[in-house]
GROMACS .gro file of N, CA and C in nm:
model
  423
    1UNK      N    1   3.308   3.738   0.167
    1UNK     CA    2   3.321   3.607   0.095
    1UNK      C    3   3.250   3.658  -0.045
    2UNK      N    4   3.279   3.573  -0.160
    2UNK     CA    5   3.245   3.602  -0.259
    2UNK      C    6   3.074   3.547  -0.292
    3UNK      N    7   3.027   3.600  -0.414
    3UNK     CA    8   2.883   3.570  -0.431
    3UNK      C    9   2.878   3.416  -0.448
    4UNK      N   10   2.968   3.359  -0.517
    4UNK     CA   11   2.998   3.235  -0.556
    4UNK      C   12   2.966   3.116  -0.443
    5UNK      N   13   3.050   3.152  -0.340
    5UNK     CA   14   3.065   3.068  -0.215
    5UNK      C   15   2.937   3.066  -0.154
    6UNK      N   16   2.884   3.187  -0.126
    6UNK     CA   17   2.766   3.185  -0.051
    6UNK      C   18   2.651   3.128  -0.128
    7UNK      N   19   2.627   3.154  -0.281
    7UNK     CA   20   2.556   3.011  -0.342
    7UNK      C   21   2.580   2.917  -0.315
    8UNK      N   22   2.722   2.860  -0.335
    8UNK     CA   23   2.762   2.712  -0.326
    8UNK      C   24   2.714   2.678  -0.174
    9UNK      N   25   2.723   2.735  -0.080
    9UNK     CA   26   2.665   2.706   0.085
    9UNK      C   27   2.488   2.663   0.062
   10UNK      N   28   2.463   2.791   0.008
   10UNK     CA   29   2.294   2.776  -0.029
   10UNK      C   30   2.262   2.668  -0.092
   11UNK      N   31   2.313   2.630  -0.177
   11UNK     CA   32   2.287   2.487  -0.259
   11UNK      C   33   2.300   2.389  -0.174
   12UNK      N   34   2.437   2.342  -0.093
   12UNK     CA   35   2.487   2.238  -0.009
   12UNK      C   36   2.341   2.260   0.077
   13UNK      N   37   2.313   2.358   0.158
   13UNK     CA   38   2.223   2.361   0.254
   13UNK      C   39   2.096   2.320   0.201
   14UNK      N   40   2.046   2.356   0.072
   14UNK     CA   41   1.919   2.300   0.039
   14UNK      C   42   1.903   2.148   0.039
   15UNK      N   43   2.022   2.096  -0.043
   15UNK     CA   44   2.051   1.955  -0.055
   15UNK      C   45   2.035   1.881   0.069
   16UNK      N   46   2.097   1.917   0.182
   16UNK     CA   47   2.094   1.859   0.309
   16UNK      C   48   1.934   1.854   0.345
   17UNK      N   49   1.882   1.970   0.359
   17UNK     CA   50   1.744   2.002   0.367
   17UNK      C   51   1.652   1.856   0.318
   18UNK      N   52   1.682   1.846   0.164
   18UNK     CA   53   1.574   1.801   0.099
   18UNK      C   54   1.611   1.634   0.122
   19UNK      N   55   1.732   1.601   0.147
   19UNK     CA   56   1.814   1.448   0.193
   19UNK      C   57   1.711   1.445   0.327
   20UNK      N   58   1.742   1.506   0.417
   20UNK     CA   59   1.686   1.485   0.547
   20UNK      C   60   1.517   1.467   0.549
   21UNK      N   61   1.444   1.535   0.450
   21UNK     CA   62   1.307   1.528   0.446
   21UNK      C   63   1.242   1.383   0.418
   22UNK      N   64   1.373   1.354   0.301
   22UNK     CA   65   1.305   1.230   0.221
   22UNK      C   66   1.338   1.117   0.314
   23UNK      N   67   1.447   1.121   0.418
   23UNK     CA   68   1.472   1.010   0.498
   23UNK      C   69   1.359   1.009   0.581
   24UNK      N   70   1.322   1.104   0.630
   24UNK     CA   71   1.174   1.097   0.725
   24UNK      C   72   1.072   1.045   0.677
   25UNK      N   73   1.045   1.053   0.530
   25UNK     CA   74   0.921   0.998   0.506
   25UNK      C   75   0.964   0.823   0.460
   26UNK      N   76   1.079   0.800   0.466
   26UNK     CA   77   1.114   0.651   0.458
   26UNK      C   78   1.036   0.575   0.540
   27UNK      N   79   0.985   0.467   0.474
   27UNK     CA   80   0.911   0.357   0.561
   27UNK      C   81   0.974   0.215   0.504
   28UNK      N   82   0.968   0.104   0.606
   28UNK     CA   83   1.019  -0.018   0.613
   28UNK      C   84   0.884  -0.093   0.581
   29UNK      N   85   0.897  -0.218   0.482
   29UNK     CA   86   0.848  -0.341   0.475
   29UNK      C   87   0.818  -0.411   0.582
   30UNK      N   88   0.713  -0.447   0.640
   30UNK     CA   89   0.697  -0.531   0.762
   30UNK      C   90   0.569  -0.622   0.725
   31UNK      N   91   0.553  -0.734   0.830
   31UNK     CA   92   0.436  -0.810   0.837
   31UNK      C   93   0.314  -0.740   0.925
   32UNK      N   94   0.208  -0.779   0.918
   32UNK     CA   95   0.101  -0.763   1.032
   32UNK      C   96   0.131  -0.785   1.170
   33UNK      N   97   0.207  -0.861   1.190
   33UNK     CA   98   0.275  -0.905   1.339
   33UNK      C   99   0.364  -0.803   1.386
   34UNK      N  100   0.461  -0.763   1.295
   34UNK     CA  101   0.541  -0.656   1.303
   34UNK      C  102   0.507  -0.514   1.357
   35UNK      N  103   0.380  -0.486   1.255
   35UNK     CA  104   0.342  -0.368   1.257
   35UNK      C  105   0.252  -0.353   1.413
   36UNK      N  106   0.180  -0.464   1.456
   36UNK     CA  107   0.118  -0.468   1.562
   36UNK      C  108   0.214  -0.461   1.700
   37UNK      N  109   0.310  -0.511   1.695
   37UNK     CA  110   0.435  -0.488   1.788
   37UNK      C  111   0.473  -0.343   1.799
   38UNK      N  112   0.495  -0.295   1.667
   38UNK     CA  113   0.523  -0.179   1.674
   38UNK      C  114   0.419  -0.051   1.750
   39UNK      N  115   0.319  -0.109   1.701
   39UNK     CA  116   0.232  -0.019   1.762
   39UNK      C  117   0.211  -0.026   1.921
   40UNK      N  118   0.226  -0.144   1.963
   40UNK     CA  119   0.220  -0.182   2.110
   40UNK      C  120   0.326  -0.089   2.180
   41UNK      N  121   0.449  -0.098   2.108
   41UNK     CA  122   0.553  -0.031   2.163
   41UNK      C  123   0.528   0.134   2.165
   42UNK      N  124   0.417   0.200   2.114
   42UNK     CA  125   0.410   0.318   2.078
   42UNK      C  126   0.472   0.385   1.942
   43UNK      N  127   0.533   0.302   1.865
   43UNK     CA  128   0.580   0.327   1.763
   43UNK      C  129   0.494   0.354   1.637
   44UNK      N  130   0.428   0.492   1.624
   44UNK     CA  131   0.335   0.532   1.513
   44UNK      C  132   0.403   0.542   1.349
   45UNK      N  133   0.543   0.515   1.365
   45UNK     CA  134   0.589   0.529   1.199
   45UNK      C  135   0.502   0.456   1.114
   46UNK      N  136   0.506   0.501   0.979
   46UNK     CA  137   0.443   0.443   0.886
   46UNK      C  138   0.530   0.334   0.810
   47UNK      N  139   0.421   0.218   0.792
   47UNK     CA  140   0.518   0.097   0.738
   47UNK      C  141   0.418   0.054   0.604
   48UNK      N  142   0.463  -0.003   0.555
   48UNK     CA  143   0.433  -0.093   0.417
   48UNK      C  144   0.425  -0.242   0.446
   49UNK      N  145   0.284  -0.299   0.429
   49UNK     CA  146   0.269  -0.412   0.440
   49UNK      C  147   0.236  -0.490   0.264
   50UNK      N  148   0.290  -0.597   0.238
   50UNK     CA  149   0.240  -0.656   0.133
   50UNK      C  150   0.145  -0.780   0.136
   51UNK      N  151   0.071  -0.775   0.083
   51UNK     CA  152  -0.034  -0.891   0.100
   51UNK      C  153  -0.120  -0.913  -0.037
   52UNK      N  154  -0.186  -1.015  -0.003
   52UNK     CA  155  -0.324  -1.035  -0.095
   52UNK      C  156  -0.478  -1.016  -0.024
   53UNK      N  157  -0.570  -1.025  -0.117
   53UNK     CA  158  -0.695  -0.985  -0.048
   53UNK      C  159  -0.731  -1.131  -0.015
   54UNK      N  160  -0.820  -1.133   0.079
   54UNK     CA  161  -0.867  -1.263   0.156
   54UNK      C  162  -1.001  -1.291   0.021
   55UNK      N  163  -1.020  -1.409   0.009
   55UNK     CA  164  -1.113  -1.436  -0.115
   55UNK      C  165  -1.148  -1.592  -0.039
   56UNK      N  166  -1.293  -1.610  -0.083
   56UNK     CA  167  -1.337  -1.769  -0.068
   56UNK      C  168  -1.320  -1.850  -0.151
   57UNK      N  169  -1.373  -1.969  -0.152
   57UNK     CA  170  -1.332  -2.081  -0.241
   57UNK      C  171  -1.384  -2.039  -0.380
   58UNK      N  172  -1.474  -1.964  -0.381
   58UNK     CA  173  -1.515  -1.922  -0.531
   58UNK      C  174  -1.460  -1.811  -0.593
   59UNK      N  175  -1.383  -1.758  -0.523
   59UNK     CA  176  -1.291  -1.640  -0.580
   59UNK      C  177  -1.324  -1.518  -0.536
   60UNK      N  178  -1.468  -1.490  -0.455
   60UNK     CA  179  -1.512  -1.367  -0.431
   60UNK      C  180  -1.407  -1.302  -0.313
   61UNK      N  181  -1.421  -1.160  -0.336
   61UNK     CA  182  -1.332  -1.107  -0.204
   61UNK      C  183  -1.436  -1.119  -0.045
   62UNK      N  184  -1.351  -1.132   0.028
   62UNK     CA  185  -1.423  -1.153   0.176
   62UNK      C  186  -1.391  -1.014   0.248
   63UNK      N  187  -1.485  -0.985   0.328
   63UNK     CA  188  -1.461  -0.861   0.410
   63UNK      C  189  -1.438  -0.739   0.345
   64UNK      N  190  -1.493  -0.722   0.235
   64UNK     CA  191  -1.455  -0.577   0.177
   64UNK      C  192  -1.593  -0.507   0.182
   65UNK      N  193  -1.587  -0.376   0.248
   65UNK     CA  194  -1.705  -0.296   0.290
   65UNK      C  195  -1.681  -0.147   0.211
   66UNK      N  196  -1.766  -0.118   0.108
   66UNK     CA  197  -1.767   0.008   0.071
   66UNK      C  198  -1.924   0.044   0.003
   67UNK      N  199  -1.948   0.149   0.036
   67UNK     CA  200  -2.061   0.227   0.009
   67UNK      C  201  -2.060   0.347   0.005
   68UNK      N  202  -2.048   0.403  -0.109
   68UNK     CA  203  -2.033   0.528  -0.163
   68UNK      C  204  -2.140   0.623  -0.126
   69UNK      N  205  -2.261   0.565  -0.109
   69UNK     CA  206  -2.361   0.646  -0.100
   69UNK      C  207  -2.389   0.689   0.068
   70UNK      N  208  -2.338   0.621   0.150
   70UNK     CA  209  -2.329   0.625   0.297
   70UNK      C  210  -2.219   0.706   0.324
   71UNK      N  211  -2.118   0.679   0.287
   71UNK     CA  212  -1.970   0.752   0.318
   71UNK      C  213  -1.855   0.724   0.188
   72UNK      N  214  -1.845   0.829   0.103
   72UNK     CA  215  -1.768   0.764   0.004
   72UNK      C  216  -1.610   0.759   0.034
   73UNK      N  217  -1.609   0.830   0.133
   73UNK     CA  218  -1.443   0.813   0.200
   73UNK      C  219  -1.420   0.689   0.303
   74UNK      N  220  -1.479   0.599   0.303
   74UNK     CA  221  -1.458   0.502   0.403
   74UNK      C  222  -1.452   0.349   0.337
   75UNK      N  223  -1.364   0.299   0.320
   75UNK     CA  224  -1.339   0.164   0.273
   75UNK      C  225  -1.262   0.059   0.339
   76UNK      N  226  -1.298  -0.061   0.374
   76UNK     CA  227  -1.273  -0.145   0.455
   76UNK      C  228  -1.230  -0.271   0.392
   77UNK      N  229  -1.115  -0.349   0.413
   77UNK     CA  230  -1.116  -0.492   0.360
   77UNK      C  231  -1.023  -0.556   0.448
   78UNK      N  232  -1.025  -0.698   0.404
   78UNK     CA  233  -0.941  -0.793   0.493
   78UNK      C  234  -0.827  -0.836   0.372
   79UNK      N  235  -0.692  -0.777   0.446
   79UNK     CA  236  -0.558  -0.825   0.359
   79UNK      C  237  -0.477  -0.945   0.434
   80UNK      N  238  -0.436  -1.027   0.370
   80UNK     CA  239  -0.365  -1.178   0.413
   80UNK      C  240  -0.240  -1.129   0.365
   81UNK      N  241  -0.138  -1.120   0.466
   81UNK     CA  242   0.016  -1.076   0.454
   81UNK      C  243   0.083  -1.202   0.419
   82UNK      N  244   0.217  -1.177   0.378
   82UNK     CA  245   0.285  -1.275   0.344
   82UNK      C  246   0.311  -1.390   0.453
   83UNK      N  247   0.275  -1.373   0.580
   83UNK     CA  248   0.283  -1.478   0.683
   83UNK      C  249   0.140  -1.523   0.692
   84UNK      N  250   0.055  -1.497   0.601
   84UNK     CA  251  -0.079  -1.562   0.626
   84UNK      C  252  -0.165  -1.523   0.758
   85UNK      N  253  -0.123  -1.400   0.787
   85UNK     CA  254  -0.187  -1.323   0.896
   85UNK      C  255  -0.282  -1.236   0.834
   86UNK      N  256  -0.434  -1.243   0.894
   86UNK     CA  257  -0.513  -1.181   0.835
   86UNK      C  258  -0.551  -1.058   0.901
   87UNK      N  259  -0.601  -0.926   0.846
   87UNK     CA  260  -0.581  -0.809   0.935
   87UNK      C  261  -0.688  -0.722   0.855
   88UNK      N  262  -0.801  -0.653   0.925
   88UNK     CA  263  -0.878  -0.574   0.878
   88UNK      C  264  -0.811  -0.429   0.854
   89UNK      N  265  -0.818  -0.392   0.716
   89UNK     CA  266  -0.764  -0.251   0.668
   89UNK      C  267  -0.869  -0.144   0.636
   90UNK      N  268  -0.867  -0.020   0.709
   90UNK     CA  269  -0.959   0.088   0.679
   90UNK      C  270  -0.859   0.163   0.615
   91UNK      N  271  -0.913   0.230   0.521
   91UNK     CA  272  -0.881   0.352   0.403
   91UNK      C  273  -0.982   0.455   0.410
   92UNK      N  274  -0.954   0.556   0.449
   92UNK     CA  275  -1.045   0.685   0.450
   92UNK      C  276  -1.029   0.779   0.336
   93UNK      N  277  -1.064   0.681   0.208
   93UNK     CA  278  -1.056   0.760   0.083
   93UNK      C  279  -1.154   0.641  -0.001
   94UNK      N  280  -1.178   0.705  -0.111
   94UNK     CA  281  -1.274   0.629  -0.184
   94UNK      C  282  -1.194   0.497  -0.248
   95UNK      N  283  -1.278   0.380  -0.271
   95UNK     CA  284  -1.210   0.265  -0.314
   95UNK      C  285  -1.118   0.250  -0.454
   96UNK      N  286  -1.020   0.238  -0.456
   96UNK     CA  287  -0.922   0.251  -0.581
   96UNK      C  288  -0.995   0.164  -0.684
   97UNK      N  289  -0.977   0.235  -0.793
   97UNK     CA  290  -1.038   0.143  -0.935
   97UNK      C  291  -0.969   0.020  -0.985
   98UNK      N  292  -1.033  -0.069  -1.010
   98UNK     CA  293  -0.968  -0.207  -1.021
   98UNK      C  294  -0.900  -0.273  -0.907
   99UNK      N  295  -0.989  -0.235  -0.780
   99UNK     CA  296  -0.947  -0.278  -0.661
   99UNK      C  297  -0.944  -0.465  -0.668
  100UNK      N  298  -1.081  -0.494  -0.722
  100UNK     CA  299  -1.129  -0.655  -0.727
  100UNK      C  300  -1.038  -0.723  -0.790
  101UNK      N  301  -0.969  -0.656  -0.911
  101UNK     CA  302  -0.882  -0.738  -1.010
  101UNK      C  303  -0.731  -0.755  -0.963
  102UNK      N  304  -0.699  -0.681  -0.837
  102UNK     CA  305  -0.559  -0.665  -0.801
  102UNK      C  306  -0.511  -0.834  -0.757
  103UNK      N  307  -0.383  -0.860  -0.794
  103UNK     CA  308  -0.347  -0.984  -0.761
  103UNK      C  309  -0.250  -0.963  -0.633
  104UNK      N  310  -0.209  -0.849  -0.598
  104UNK     CA  311  -0.127  -0.808  -0.467
  104UNK      C  312  -0.155  -0.682  -0.436
  105UNK      N  313  -0.139  -0.642  -0.322
  105UNK     CA  314  -0.200  -0.511  -0.243
  105UNK      C  315  -0.057  -0.468  -0.142
  106UNK      N  316  -0.018  -0.363  -0.182
  106UNK     CA  317   0.074  -0.279  -0.088
  106UNK      C  318   0.013  -0.161  -0.030
  107UNK      N  319   0.004  -0.166   0.129
  107UNK     CA  320  -0.049  -0.060   0.160
  107UNK      C  321   0.040   0.003   0.266
  108UNK      N  322   0.035   0.136   0.278
  108UNK     CA  323   0.110   0.198   0.362
  108UNK      C  324   0.048   0.285   0.466
  109UNK      N  325   0.085   0.265   0.584
  109UNK     CA  326   0.021   0.320   0.732
  109UNK      C  327   0.033   0.277   0.828
  110UNK      N  328  -0.038   0.271   0.922
  110UNK     CA  329   0.000   0.210   1.085
  110UNK      C  330  -0.131   0.164   1.150
  111UNK      N  331  -0.098   0.069   1.257
  111UNK     CA  332  -0.173  -0.016   1.333
  111UNK      C  333  -0.261   0.099   1.420
  112UNK      N  334  -0.380   0.097   1.430
  112UNK     CA  335  -0.446   0.213   1.529
  112UNK      C  336  -0.556   0.110   1.570
  113UNK      N  337  -0.591   0.096   1.707
  113UNK     CA  338  -0.690   0.012   1.784
  113UNK      C  339  -0.746  -0.131   1.693
  114UNK      N  340  -0.652  -0.199   1.662
  114UNK     CA  341  -0.679  -0.341   1.625
  114UNK      C  342  -0.695  -0.313   1.470
  115UNK      N  343  -0.700  -0.228   1.427
  115UNK     CA  344  -0.704  -0.215   1.261
  115UNK      C  345  -0.601  -0.144   1.184
  116UNK      N  346  -0.565  -0.181   1.071
  116UNK     CA  347  -0.460  -0.104   1.013
  116UNK      C  348  -0.521  -0.019   0.925
  117UNK      N  349  -0.475   0.101   0.944
  117UNK     CA  350  -0.520   0.260   0.880
  117UNK      C  351  -0.400   0.277   0.789
  118UNK      N  352  -0.470   0.254   0.649
  118UNK     CA  353  -0.400   0.304   0.529
  118UNK      C  354  -0.397   0.427   0.471
  119UNK      N  355  -0.278   0.493   0.456
  119UNK     CA  356  -0.255   0.594   0.407
  119UNK      C  357  -0.264   0.610   0.239
  120UNK      N  358  -0.229   0.486   0.213
  120UNK     CA  359  -0.195   0.486   0.072
  120UNK      C  360  -0.229   0.321   0.018
  121UNK      N  361  -0.264   0.281  -0.076
  121UNK     CA  362  -0.291   0.143  -0.156
  121UNK      C  363  -0.233   0.151  -0.280
  122UNK      N  364  -0.146   0.066  -0.288
  122UNK     CA  365  -0.095   0.018  -0.449
  122UNK      C  366  -0.143  -0.091  -0.474
  123UNK      N  367  -0.187  -0.104  -0.596
  123UNK     CA  368  -0.236  -0.232  -0.649
  123UNK      C  369  -0.148  -0.289  -0.766
  124UNK      N  370  -0.114  -0.393  -0.720
  124UNK     CA  371  -0.015  -0.474  -0.861
  124UNK      C  372  -0.147  -0.594  -0.930
  125UNK      N  373  -0.197  -0.514  -1.058
  125UNK     CA  374  -0.307  -0.575  -1.122
  125UNK      C  375  -0.248  -0.664  -1.224
  126UNK      N  376  -0.322  -0.777  -1.280
  126UNK     CA  377  -0.268  -0.858  -1.382
  126UNK      C  378  -0.252  -0.783  -1.519
  127UNK      N  379  -0.163  -0.811  -1.544
  127UNK     CA  380  -0.165  -0.746  -1.715
  127UNK      C  381  -0.230  -0.832  -1.805
  128UNK      N  382  -0.296  -0.724  -1.868
  128UNK     CA  383  -0.370  -0.756  -2.018
  128UNK      C  384  -0.288  -0.841  -2.136
  129UNK      N  385  -0.151  -0.817  -2.097
  129UNK     CA  386  -0.039  -0.859  -2.220
  129UNK      C  387  -0.006  -1.015  -2.181
  130UNK      N  388  -0.009  -1.037  -2.058
  130UNK     CA  389   0.053  -1.179  -1.990
  130UNK      C  390  -0.011  -1.285  -2.085
  131UNK      N  391  -0.143  -1.303  -2.081
  131UNK     CA  392  -0.215  -1.413  -2.159
  131UNK      C  393  -0.154  -1.434  -2.310
  132UNK      N  394  -0.170  -1.319  -2.381
  132UNK     CA  395  -0.114  -1.291  -2.502
  132UNK      C  396   0.014  -1.347  -2.532
  133UNK      N  397   0.129  -1.312  -2.429
  133UNK     CA  398   0.240  -1.368  -2.445
  133UNK      C  399   0.290  -1.478  -2.439
  134UNK      N  400   0.203  -1.565  -2.318
  134UNK     CA  401   0.196  -1.693  -2.299
  134UNK      C  402   0.173  -1.777  -2.419
  135UNK      N  403   0.029  -1.729  -2.489
  135UNK     CA  404  -0.026  -1.780  -2.628
  135UNK      C  405   0.075  -1.797  -2.715
  136UNK      N  406   0.132  -1.686  -2.733
  136UNK     CA  407   0.263  -1.683  -2.847
  136UNK      C  408   0.389  -1.748  -2.841
  137UNK      N  409   0.442  -1.759  -2.690
  137UNK     CA  410   0.541  -1.842  -2.669
  137UNK      C  411   0.494  -1.994  -2.712
  138UNK      N  412   0.391  -2.050  -2.661
  138UNK     CA  413   0.337  -2.179  -2.667
  138UNK      C  414   0.313  -2.219  -2.802
  139UNK      N  415   0.261  -2.108  -2.889
  139UNK     CA  416   0.263  -2.114  -3.049
  139UNK      C  417   0.376  -2.146  -3.115
  140UNK      N  418   0.465  -2.103  -3.060
  140UNK     CA  419   0.592  -2.076  -3.147
  140UNK      C  420   0.685  -2.218  -3.118
  141UNK      N  421   0.648  -2.294  -3.022
  141UNK     CA  422   0.718  -2.413  -2.988
  141UNK      C  423   0.648  -2.502  -3.081
   0.00000   0.00000   0.00000
């Protein structure tokens, strides 16, 4: 075989390995009900859950617990998914910056013993430009 053929086969093999590893890391978006069913069936694959923080009528976050002096890598909060199911979430890392300001939260992880253990937290925070755009659009009318 020529060197170009061997190099071509190696490039194809590397591409296949990369594709297979990325497919193994892919997770799906589910509700807490689906995540609980998967855990009961023994399926421990990672899933994404989209939700909002549980807040009281005054707008304060309910069920959030983070004390960096006791354990800086233990953060819990209550998340309400799109089906309005509430679930306690445990995150074994420091609390993300601007967590309180987030409009929507996407967590990645799985159910373990009646709590959702999150590996990643993605926050959708309000944009500082939205209010200015609204004021400019209404001013031009």
